[in-house]
JSON list of C-alpha atoms in Angstrom, two decimals:
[
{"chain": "A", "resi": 1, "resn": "UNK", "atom": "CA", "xyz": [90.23, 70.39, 79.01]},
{"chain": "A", "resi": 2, "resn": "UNK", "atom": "CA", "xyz": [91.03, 73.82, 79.06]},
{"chain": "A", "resi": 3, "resn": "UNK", "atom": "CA", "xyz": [88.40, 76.68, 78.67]},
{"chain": "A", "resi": 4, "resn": "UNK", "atom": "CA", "xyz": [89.42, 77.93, 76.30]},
{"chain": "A", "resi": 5, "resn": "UNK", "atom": "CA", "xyz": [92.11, 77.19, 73.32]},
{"chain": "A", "resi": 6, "resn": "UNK", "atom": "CA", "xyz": [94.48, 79.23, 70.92]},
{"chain": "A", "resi": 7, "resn": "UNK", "atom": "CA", "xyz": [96.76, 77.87, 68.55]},
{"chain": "A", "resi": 8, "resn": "UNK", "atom": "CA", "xyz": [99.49, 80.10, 69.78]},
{"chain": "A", "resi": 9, "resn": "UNK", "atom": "CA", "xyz": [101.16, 80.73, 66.41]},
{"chain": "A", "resi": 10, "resn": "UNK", "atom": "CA", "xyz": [103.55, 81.97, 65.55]},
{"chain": "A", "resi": 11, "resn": "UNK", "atom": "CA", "xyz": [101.53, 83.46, 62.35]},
{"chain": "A", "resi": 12, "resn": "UNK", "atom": "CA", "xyz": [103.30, 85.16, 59.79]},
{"chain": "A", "resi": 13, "resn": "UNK", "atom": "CA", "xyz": [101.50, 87.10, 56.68]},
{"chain": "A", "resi": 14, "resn": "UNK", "atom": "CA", "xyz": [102.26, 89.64, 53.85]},
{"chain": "A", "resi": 15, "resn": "UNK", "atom": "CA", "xyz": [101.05, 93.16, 54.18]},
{"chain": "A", "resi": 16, "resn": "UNK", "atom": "CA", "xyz": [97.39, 93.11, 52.70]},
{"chain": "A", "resi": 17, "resn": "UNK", "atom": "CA", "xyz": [96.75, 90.04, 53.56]},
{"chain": "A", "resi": 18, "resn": "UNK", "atom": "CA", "xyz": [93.52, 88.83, 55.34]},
{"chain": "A", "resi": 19, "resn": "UNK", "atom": "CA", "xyz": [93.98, 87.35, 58.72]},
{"chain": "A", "resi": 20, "resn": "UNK", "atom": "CA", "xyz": [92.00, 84.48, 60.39]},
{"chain": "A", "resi": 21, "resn": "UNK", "atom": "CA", "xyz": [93.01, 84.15, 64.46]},
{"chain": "A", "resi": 22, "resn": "UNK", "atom": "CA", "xyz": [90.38, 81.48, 66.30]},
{"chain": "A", "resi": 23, "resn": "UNK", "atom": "CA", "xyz": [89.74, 80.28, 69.13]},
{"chain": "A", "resi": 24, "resn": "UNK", "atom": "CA", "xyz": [87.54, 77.10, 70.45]},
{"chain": "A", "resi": 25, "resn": "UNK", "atom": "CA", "xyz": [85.82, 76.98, 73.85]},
{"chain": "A", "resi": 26, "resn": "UNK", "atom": "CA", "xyz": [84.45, 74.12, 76.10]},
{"chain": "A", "resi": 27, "resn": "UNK", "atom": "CA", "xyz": [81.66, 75.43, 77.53]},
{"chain": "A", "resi": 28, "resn": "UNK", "atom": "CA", "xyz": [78.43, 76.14, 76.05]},
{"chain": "A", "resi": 29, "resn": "UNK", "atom": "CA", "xyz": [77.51, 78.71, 78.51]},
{"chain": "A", "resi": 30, "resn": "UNK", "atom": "CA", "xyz": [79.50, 80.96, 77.52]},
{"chain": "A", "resi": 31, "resn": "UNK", "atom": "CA", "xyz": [78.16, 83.89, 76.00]},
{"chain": "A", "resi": 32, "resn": "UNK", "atom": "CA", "xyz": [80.76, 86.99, 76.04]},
{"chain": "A", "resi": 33, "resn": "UNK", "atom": "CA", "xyz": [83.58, 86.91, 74.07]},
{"chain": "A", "resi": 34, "resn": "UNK", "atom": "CA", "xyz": [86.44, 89.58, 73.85]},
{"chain": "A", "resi": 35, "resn": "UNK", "atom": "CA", "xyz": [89.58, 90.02, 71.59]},
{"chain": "A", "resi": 36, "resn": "UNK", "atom": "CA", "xyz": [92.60, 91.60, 73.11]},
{"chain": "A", "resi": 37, "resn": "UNK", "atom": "CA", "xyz": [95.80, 92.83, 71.40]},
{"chain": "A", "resi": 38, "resn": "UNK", "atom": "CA", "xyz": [99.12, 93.21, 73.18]},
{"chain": "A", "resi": 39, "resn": "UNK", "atom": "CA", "xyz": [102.17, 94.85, 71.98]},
{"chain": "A", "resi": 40, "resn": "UNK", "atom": "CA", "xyz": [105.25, 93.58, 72.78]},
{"chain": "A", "resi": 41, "resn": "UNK", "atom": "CA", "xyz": [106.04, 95.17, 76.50]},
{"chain": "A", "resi": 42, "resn": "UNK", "atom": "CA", "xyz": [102.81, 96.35, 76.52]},
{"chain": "A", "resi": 43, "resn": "UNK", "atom": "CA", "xyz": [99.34, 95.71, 78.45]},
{"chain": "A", "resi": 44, "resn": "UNK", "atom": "CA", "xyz": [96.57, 94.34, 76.36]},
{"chain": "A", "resi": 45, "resn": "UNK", "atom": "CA", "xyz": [93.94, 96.44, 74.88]},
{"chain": "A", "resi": 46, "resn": "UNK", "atom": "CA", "xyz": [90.26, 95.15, 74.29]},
{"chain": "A", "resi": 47, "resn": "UNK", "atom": "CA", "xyz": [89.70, 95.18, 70.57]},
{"chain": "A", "resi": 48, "resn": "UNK", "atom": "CA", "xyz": [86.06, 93.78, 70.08]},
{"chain": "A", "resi": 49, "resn": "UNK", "atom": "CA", "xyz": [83.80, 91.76, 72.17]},
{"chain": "A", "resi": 50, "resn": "UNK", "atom": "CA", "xyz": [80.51, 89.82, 71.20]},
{"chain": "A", "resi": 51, "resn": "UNK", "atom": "CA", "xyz": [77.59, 88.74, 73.01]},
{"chain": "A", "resi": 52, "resn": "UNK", "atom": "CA", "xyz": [76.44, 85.30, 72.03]},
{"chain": "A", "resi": 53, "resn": "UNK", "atom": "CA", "xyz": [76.74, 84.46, 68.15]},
{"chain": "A", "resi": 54, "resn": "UNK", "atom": "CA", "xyz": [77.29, 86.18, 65.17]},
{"chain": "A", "resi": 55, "resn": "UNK", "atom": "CA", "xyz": [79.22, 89.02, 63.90]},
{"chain": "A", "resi": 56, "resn": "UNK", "atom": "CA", "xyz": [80.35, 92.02, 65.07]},
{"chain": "A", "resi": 57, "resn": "UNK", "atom": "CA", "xyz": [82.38, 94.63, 62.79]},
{"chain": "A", "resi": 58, "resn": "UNK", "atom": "CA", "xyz": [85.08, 97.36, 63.97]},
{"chain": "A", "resi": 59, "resn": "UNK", "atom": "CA", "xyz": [87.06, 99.07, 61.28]},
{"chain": "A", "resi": 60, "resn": "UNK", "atom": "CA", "xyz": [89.29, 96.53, 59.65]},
{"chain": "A", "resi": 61, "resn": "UNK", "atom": "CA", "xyz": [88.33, 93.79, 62.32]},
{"chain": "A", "resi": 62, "resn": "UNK", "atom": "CA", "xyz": [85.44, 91.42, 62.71]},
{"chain": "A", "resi": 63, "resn": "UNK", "atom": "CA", "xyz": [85.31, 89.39, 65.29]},
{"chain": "A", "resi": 64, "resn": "UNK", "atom": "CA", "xyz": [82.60, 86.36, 64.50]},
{"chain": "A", "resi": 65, "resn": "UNK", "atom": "CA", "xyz": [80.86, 83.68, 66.95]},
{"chain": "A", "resi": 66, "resn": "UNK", "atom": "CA", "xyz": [79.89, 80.59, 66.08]},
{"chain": "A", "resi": 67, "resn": "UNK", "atom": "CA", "xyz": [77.93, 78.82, 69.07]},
{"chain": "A", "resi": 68, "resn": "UNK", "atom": "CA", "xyz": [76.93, 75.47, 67.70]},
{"chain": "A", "resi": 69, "resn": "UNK", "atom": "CA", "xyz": [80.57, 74.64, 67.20]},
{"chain": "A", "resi": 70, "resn": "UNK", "atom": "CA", "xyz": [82.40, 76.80, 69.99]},
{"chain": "A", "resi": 71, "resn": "UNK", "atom": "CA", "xyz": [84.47, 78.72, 67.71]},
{"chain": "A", "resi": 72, "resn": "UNK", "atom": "CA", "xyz": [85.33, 82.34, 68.47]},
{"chain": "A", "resi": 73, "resn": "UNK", "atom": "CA", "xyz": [87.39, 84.31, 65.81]},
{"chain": "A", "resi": 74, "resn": "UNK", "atom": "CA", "xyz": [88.73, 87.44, 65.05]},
{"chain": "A", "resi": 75, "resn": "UNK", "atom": "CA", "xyz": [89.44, 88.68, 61.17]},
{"chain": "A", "resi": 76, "resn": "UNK", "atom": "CA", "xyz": [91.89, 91.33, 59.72]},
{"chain": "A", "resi": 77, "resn": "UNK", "atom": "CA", "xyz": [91.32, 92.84, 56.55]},
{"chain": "A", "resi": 78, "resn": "UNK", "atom": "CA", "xyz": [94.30, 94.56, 54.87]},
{"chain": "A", "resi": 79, "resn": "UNK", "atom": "CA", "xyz": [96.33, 93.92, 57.14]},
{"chain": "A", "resi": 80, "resn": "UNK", "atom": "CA", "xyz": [99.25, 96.74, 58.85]},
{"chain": "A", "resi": 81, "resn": "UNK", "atom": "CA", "xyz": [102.48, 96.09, 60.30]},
{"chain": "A", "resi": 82, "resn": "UNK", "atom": "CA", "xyz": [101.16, 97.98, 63.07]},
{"chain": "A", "resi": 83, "resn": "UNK", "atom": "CA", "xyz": [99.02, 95.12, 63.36]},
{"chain": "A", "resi": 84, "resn": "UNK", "atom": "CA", "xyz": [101.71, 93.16, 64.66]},
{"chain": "A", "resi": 85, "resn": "UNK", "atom": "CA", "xyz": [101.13, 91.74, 67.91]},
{"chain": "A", "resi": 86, "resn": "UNK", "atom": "CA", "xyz": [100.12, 88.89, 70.19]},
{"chain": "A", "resi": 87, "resn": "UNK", "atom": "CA", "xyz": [96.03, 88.68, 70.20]},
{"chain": "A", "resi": 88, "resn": "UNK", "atom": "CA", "xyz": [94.60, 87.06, 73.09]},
{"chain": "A", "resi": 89, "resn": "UNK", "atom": "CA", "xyz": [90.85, 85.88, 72.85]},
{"chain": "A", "resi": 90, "resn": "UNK", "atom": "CA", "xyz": [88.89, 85.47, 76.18]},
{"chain": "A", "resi": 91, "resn": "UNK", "atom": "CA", "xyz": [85.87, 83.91, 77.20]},
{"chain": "A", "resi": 92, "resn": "UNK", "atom": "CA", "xyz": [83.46, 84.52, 80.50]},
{"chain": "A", "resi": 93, "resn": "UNK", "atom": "CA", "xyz": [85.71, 85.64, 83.65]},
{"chain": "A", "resi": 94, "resn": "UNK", "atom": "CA", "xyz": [88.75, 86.51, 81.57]},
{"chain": "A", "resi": 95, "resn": "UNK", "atom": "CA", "xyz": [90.00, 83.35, 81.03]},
{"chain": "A", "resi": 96, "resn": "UNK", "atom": "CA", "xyz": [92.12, 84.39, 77.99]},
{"chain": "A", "resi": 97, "resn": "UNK", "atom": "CA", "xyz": [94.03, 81.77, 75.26]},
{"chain": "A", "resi": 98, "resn": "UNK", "atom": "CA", "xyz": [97.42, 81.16, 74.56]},
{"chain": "A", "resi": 99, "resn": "UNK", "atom": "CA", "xyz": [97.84, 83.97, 72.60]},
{"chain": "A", "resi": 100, "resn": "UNK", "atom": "CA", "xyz": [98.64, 84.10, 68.79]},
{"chain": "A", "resi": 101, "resn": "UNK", "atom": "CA", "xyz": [102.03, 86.03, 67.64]},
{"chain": "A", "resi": 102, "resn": "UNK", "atom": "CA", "xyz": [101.09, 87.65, 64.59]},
{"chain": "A", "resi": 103, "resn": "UNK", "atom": "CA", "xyz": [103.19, 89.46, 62.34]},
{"chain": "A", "resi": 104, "resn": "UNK", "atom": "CA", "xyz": [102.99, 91.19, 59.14]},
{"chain": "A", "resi": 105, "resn": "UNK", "atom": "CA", "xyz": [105.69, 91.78, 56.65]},
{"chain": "A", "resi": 106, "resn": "UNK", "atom": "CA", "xyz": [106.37, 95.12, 54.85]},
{"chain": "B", "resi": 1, "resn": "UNK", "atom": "CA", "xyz": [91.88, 110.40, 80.50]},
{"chain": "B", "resi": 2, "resn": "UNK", "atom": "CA", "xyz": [91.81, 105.93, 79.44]},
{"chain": "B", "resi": 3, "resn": "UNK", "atom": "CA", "xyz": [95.44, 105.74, 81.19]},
{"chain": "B", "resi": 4, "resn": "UNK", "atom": "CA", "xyz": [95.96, 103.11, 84.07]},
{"chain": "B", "resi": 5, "resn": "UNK", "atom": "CA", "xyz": [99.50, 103.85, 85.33]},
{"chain": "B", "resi": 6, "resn": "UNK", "atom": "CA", "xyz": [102.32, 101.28, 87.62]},
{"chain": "B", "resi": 7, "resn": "UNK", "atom": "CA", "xyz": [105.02, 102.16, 88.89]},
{"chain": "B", "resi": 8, "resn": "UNK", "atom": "CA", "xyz": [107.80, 100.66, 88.94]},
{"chain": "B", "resi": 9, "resn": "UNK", "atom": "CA", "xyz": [108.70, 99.63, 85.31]},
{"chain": "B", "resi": 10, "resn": "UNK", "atom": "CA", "xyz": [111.17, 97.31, 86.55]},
{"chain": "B", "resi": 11, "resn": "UNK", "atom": "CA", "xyz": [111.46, 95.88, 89.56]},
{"chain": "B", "resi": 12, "resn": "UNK", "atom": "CA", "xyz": [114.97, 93.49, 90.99]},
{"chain": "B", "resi": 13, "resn": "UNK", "atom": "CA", "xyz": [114.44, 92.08, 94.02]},
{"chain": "B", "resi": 14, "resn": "UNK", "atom": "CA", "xyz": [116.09, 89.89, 96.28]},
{"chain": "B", "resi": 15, "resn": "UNK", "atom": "CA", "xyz": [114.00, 86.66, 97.94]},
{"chain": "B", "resi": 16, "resn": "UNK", "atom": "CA", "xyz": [114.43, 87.99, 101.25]},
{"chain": "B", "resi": 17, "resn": "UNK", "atom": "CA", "xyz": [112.92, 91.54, 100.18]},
{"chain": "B", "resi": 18, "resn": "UNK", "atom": "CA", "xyz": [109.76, 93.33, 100.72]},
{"chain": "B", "resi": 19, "resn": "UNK", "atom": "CA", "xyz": [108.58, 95.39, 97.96]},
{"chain": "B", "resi": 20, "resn": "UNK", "atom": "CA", "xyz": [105.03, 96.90, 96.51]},
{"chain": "B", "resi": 21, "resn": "UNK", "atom": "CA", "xyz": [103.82, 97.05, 93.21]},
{"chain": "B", "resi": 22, "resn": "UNK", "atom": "CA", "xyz": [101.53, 100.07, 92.36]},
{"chain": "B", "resi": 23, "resn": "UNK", "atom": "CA", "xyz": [98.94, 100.77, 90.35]},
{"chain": "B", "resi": 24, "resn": "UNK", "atom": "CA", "xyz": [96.62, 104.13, 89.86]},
{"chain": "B", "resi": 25, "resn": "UNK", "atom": "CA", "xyz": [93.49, 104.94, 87.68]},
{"chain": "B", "resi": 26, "resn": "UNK", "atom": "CA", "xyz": [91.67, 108.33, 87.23]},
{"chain": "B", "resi": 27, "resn": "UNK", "atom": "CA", "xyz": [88.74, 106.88, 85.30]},
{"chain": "B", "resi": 28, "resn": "UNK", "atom": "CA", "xyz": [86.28, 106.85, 88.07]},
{"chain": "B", "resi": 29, "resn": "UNK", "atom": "CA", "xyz": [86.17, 102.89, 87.26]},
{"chain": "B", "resi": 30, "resn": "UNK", "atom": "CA", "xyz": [85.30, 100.54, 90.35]},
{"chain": "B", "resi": 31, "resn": "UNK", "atom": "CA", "xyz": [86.79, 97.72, 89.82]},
{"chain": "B", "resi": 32, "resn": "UNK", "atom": "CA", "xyz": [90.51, 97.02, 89.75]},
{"chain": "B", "resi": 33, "resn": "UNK", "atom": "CA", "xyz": [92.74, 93.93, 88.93]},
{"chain": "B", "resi": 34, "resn": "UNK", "atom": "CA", "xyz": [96.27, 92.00, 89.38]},
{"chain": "B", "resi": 35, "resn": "UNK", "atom": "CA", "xyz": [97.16, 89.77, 86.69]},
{"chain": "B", "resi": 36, "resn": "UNK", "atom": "CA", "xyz": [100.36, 87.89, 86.30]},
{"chain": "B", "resi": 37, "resn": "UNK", "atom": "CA", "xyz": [101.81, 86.99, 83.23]},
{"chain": "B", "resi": 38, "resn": "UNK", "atom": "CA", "xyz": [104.93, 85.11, 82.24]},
{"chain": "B", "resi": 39, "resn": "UNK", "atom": "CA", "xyz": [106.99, 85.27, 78.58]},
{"chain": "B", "resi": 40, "resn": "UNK", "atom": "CA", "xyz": [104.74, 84.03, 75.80]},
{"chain": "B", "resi": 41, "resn": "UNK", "atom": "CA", "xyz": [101.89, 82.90, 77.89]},
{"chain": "B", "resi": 42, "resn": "UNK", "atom": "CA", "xyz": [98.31, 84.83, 78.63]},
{"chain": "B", "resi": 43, "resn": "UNK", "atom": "CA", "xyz": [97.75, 87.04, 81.92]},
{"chain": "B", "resi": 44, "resn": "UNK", "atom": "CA", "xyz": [96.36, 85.38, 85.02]},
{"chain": "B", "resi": 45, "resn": "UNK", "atom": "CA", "xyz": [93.85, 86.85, 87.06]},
{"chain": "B", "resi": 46, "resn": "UNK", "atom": "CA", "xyz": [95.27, 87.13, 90.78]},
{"chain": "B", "resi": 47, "resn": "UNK", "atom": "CA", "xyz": [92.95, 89.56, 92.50]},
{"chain": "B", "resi": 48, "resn": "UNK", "atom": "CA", "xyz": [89.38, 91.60, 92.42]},
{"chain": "B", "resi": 49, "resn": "UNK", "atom": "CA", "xyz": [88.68, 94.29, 93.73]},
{"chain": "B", "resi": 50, "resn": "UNK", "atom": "CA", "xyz": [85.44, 95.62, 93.69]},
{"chain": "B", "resi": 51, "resn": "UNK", "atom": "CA", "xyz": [84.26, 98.92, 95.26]},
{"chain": "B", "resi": 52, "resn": "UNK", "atom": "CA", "xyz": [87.49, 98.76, 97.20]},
{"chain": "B", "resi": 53, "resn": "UNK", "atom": "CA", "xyz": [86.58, 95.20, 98.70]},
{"chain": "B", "resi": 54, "resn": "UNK", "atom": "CA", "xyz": [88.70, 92.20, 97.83]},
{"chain": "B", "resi": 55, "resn": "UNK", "atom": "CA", "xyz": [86.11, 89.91, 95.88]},
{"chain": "B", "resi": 56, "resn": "UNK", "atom": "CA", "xyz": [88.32, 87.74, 94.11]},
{"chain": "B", "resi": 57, "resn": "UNK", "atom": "CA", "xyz": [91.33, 85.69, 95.43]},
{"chain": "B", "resi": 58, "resn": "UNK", "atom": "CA", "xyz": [92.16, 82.88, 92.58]},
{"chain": "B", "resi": 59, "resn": "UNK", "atom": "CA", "xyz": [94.28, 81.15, 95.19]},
{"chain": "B", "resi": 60, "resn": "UNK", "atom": "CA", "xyz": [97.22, 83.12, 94.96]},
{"chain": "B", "resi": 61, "resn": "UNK", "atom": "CA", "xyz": [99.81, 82.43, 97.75]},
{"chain": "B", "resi": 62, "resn": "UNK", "atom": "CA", "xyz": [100.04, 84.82, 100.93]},
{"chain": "B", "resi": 63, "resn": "UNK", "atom": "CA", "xyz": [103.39, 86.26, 99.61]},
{"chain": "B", "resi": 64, "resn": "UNK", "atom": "CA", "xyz": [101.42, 88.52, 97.72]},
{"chain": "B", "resi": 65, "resn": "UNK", "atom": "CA", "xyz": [99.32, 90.85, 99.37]},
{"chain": "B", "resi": 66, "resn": "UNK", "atom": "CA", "xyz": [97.03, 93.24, 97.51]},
{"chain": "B", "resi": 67, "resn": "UNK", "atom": "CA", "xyz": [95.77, 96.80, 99.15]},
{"chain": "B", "resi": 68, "resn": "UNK", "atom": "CA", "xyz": [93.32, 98.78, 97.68]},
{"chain": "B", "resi": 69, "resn": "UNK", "atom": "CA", "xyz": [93.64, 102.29, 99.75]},
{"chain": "B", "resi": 70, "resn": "UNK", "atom": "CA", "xyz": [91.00, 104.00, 97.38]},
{"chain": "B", "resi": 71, "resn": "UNK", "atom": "CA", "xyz": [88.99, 103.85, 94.62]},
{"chain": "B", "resi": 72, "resn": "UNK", "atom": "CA", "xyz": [91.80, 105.20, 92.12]},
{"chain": "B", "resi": 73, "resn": "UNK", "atom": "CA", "xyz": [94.83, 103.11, 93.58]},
{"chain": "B", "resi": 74, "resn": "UNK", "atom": "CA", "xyz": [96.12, 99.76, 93.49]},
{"chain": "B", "resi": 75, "resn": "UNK", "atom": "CA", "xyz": [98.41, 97.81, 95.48]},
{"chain": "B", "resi": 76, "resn": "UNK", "atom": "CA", "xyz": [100.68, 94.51, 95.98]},
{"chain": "B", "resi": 77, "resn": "UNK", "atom": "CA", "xyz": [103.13, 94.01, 98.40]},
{"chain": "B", "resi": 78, "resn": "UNK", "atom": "CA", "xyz": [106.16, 91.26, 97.80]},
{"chain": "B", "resi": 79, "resn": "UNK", "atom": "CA", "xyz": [107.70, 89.59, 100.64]},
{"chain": "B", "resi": 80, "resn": "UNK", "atom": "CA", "xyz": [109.95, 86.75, 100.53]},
{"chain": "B", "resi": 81, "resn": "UNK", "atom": "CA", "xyz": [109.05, 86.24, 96.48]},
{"chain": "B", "resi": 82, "resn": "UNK", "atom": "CA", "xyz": [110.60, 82.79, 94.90]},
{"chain": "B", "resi": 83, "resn": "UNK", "atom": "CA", "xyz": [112.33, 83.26, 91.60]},
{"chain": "B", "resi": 84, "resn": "UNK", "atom": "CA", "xyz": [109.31, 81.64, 89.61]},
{"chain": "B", "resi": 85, "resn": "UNK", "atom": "CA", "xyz": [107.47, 84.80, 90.74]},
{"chain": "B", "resi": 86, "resn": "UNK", "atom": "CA", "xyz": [109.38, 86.32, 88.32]},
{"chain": "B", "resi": 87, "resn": "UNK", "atom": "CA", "xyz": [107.05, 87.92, 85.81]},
{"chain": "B", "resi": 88, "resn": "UNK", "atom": "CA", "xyz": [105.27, 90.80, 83.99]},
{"chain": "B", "resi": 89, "resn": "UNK", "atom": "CA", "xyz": [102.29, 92.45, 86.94]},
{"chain": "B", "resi": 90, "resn": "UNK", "atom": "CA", "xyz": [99.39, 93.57, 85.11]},
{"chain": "B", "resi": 91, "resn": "UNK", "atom": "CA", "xyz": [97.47, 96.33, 86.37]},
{"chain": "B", "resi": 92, "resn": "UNK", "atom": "CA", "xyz": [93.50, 96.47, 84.94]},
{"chain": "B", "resi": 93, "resn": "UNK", "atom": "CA", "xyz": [90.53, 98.73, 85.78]},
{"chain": "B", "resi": 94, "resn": "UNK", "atom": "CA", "xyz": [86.97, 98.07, 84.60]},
{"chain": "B", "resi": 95, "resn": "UNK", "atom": "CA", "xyz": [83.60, 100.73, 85.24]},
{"chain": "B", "resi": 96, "resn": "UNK", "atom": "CA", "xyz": [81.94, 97.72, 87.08]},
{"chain": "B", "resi": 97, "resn": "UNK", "atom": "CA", "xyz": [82.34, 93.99, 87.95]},
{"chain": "B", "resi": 98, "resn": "UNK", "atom": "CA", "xyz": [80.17, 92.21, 86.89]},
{"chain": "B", "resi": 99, "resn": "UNK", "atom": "CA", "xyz": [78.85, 89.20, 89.24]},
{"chain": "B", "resi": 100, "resn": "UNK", "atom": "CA", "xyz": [80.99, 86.76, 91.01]},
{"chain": "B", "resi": 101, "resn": "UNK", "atom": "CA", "xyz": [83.05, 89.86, 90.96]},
{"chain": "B", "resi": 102, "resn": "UNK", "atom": "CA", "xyz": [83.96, 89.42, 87.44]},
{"chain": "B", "resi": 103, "resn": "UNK", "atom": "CA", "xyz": [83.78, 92.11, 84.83]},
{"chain": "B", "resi": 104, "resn": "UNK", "atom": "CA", "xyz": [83.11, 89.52, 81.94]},
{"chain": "B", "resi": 105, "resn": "UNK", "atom": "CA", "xyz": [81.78, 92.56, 79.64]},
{"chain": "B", "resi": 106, "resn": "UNK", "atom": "CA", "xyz": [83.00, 95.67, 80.97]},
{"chain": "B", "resi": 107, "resn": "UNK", "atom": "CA", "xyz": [85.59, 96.69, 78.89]},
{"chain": "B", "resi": 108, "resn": "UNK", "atom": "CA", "xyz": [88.95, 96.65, 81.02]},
{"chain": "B", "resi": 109, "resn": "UNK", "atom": "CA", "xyz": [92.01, 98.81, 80.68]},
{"chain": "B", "resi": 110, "resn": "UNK", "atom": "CA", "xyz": [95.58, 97.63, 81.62]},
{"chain": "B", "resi": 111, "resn": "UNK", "atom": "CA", "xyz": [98.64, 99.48, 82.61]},
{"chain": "B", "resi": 112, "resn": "UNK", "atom": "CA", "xyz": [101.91, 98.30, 81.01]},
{"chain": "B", "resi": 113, "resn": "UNK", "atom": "CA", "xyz": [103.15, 96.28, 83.38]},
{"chain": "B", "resi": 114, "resn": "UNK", "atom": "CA", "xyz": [105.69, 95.81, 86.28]},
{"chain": "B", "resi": 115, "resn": "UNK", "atom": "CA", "xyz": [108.37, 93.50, 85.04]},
{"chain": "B", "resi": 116, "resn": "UNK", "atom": "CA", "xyz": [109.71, 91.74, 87.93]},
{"chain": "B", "resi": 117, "resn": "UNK", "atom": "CA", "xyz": [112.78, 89.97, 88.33]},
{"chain": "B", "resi": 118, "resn": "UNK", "atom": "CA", "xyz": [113.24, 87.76, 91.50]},
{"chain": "B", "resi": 119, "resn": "UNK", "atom": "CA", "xyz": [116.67, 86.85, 92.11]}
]
């Protein structure tokens, strides 16, 4: 089982929109918990990270832990066509997911 | 200044070449990475560096060969690379690693990338 999984997408939404990315992990330790953004040809940036569960707010992005379950995700309100991009969760170590492609139409 | 900077861009190199990969960071950070990442799939920790010491080595094979000369500068030198090498080189620095030489909460910063293209 891997460490950590990402439906990899690809995820397509309407300018406005609210968007739900997630994550699951296996392991129960884990208690840090980033979200990273990459543009196309580009190096990921950290968006967020939490620290065990709950939520943690940024802007337009909330990134959310739920530990009884092992889910990890990362909302976007009103959602940009900037926002556009691959986001990569990660758990302990930087042991990232798949990836999801997200993009979001004028 | 948040900029990690690698040089080349693009790299095309033969399987019989040598070639380095560099990497440079003015943020006074201490730890430094290698990641390798192929087309549509997440980076891949290669190497640690911590306070200029190797700390991490995920098994990567001896035709790589990182260098860390100083605390602002990266390095990995190619030699006799196989075509599945080919990829996008990821350059990261982080203020601290964390234990087991692993910044799991430091906030890291990545260059853009070497694409490399073994032929």
């Amino acid at each position: 089982q891997k460490e950590v999984e990402q439906d990899p997408g690809p995820l397509s939404v309407p300018e406005g929109a609210i968007v739900s990315l997630n994550c699951t992990y296996s392991n129960s330790a884990f208690q840090y918990f980033m979200w990273y953004r990459q543009y196309s040809r580009k190096g990921p940036e950290l968006l967020m990270y939490t620290y065990s569960s709950g939520n943690k707010e940024d802007g337009r992005f909330t990134a959310q832990v739920d530990k009884s379950s092992k889910y990890i995700s990362l909302f976007i309100r009103d959602s940009q066509p900037s926002d556009s991009a691959t986001y990569l969760c990660a758990v302990k170590d930087m042991r990232f997911g798949a990836g999801t492609r997200l993009t979001v139409k004028p | 200044d948040t900029e990690v900077t690698q040089t080349p861009k693009h790299l095309v190199m033969g399987m019989t070449n040598k070639k380095s990969l560099k990497c440079e960071q003015h943020m006074g950070h201490r730890a430094m990475y290698w990641y390798k990442q192929k087309a549509k799939k997440p980076p891949e920790l290669m190497f640690v560096y911590s306070y200029e010491k190797l700390s991490i080595n995920e098994s990567v094979p001896s035709r790589f060969s990182p260098e860390c000369p100083n605390s602002s500068l990266l390095n990995l030198h190619l030699h006799a690379l196989q075509p599945e090498d080919s990829a996008l080189y990821l350059c990261a620095s982080s203020q601290e690693a964390g234990t087991s030489g692993r910044a799991y909460y430091d906030e890291q910063y990545f260059g853009p990338g070497t694409r490399l293209t073994v032929t």
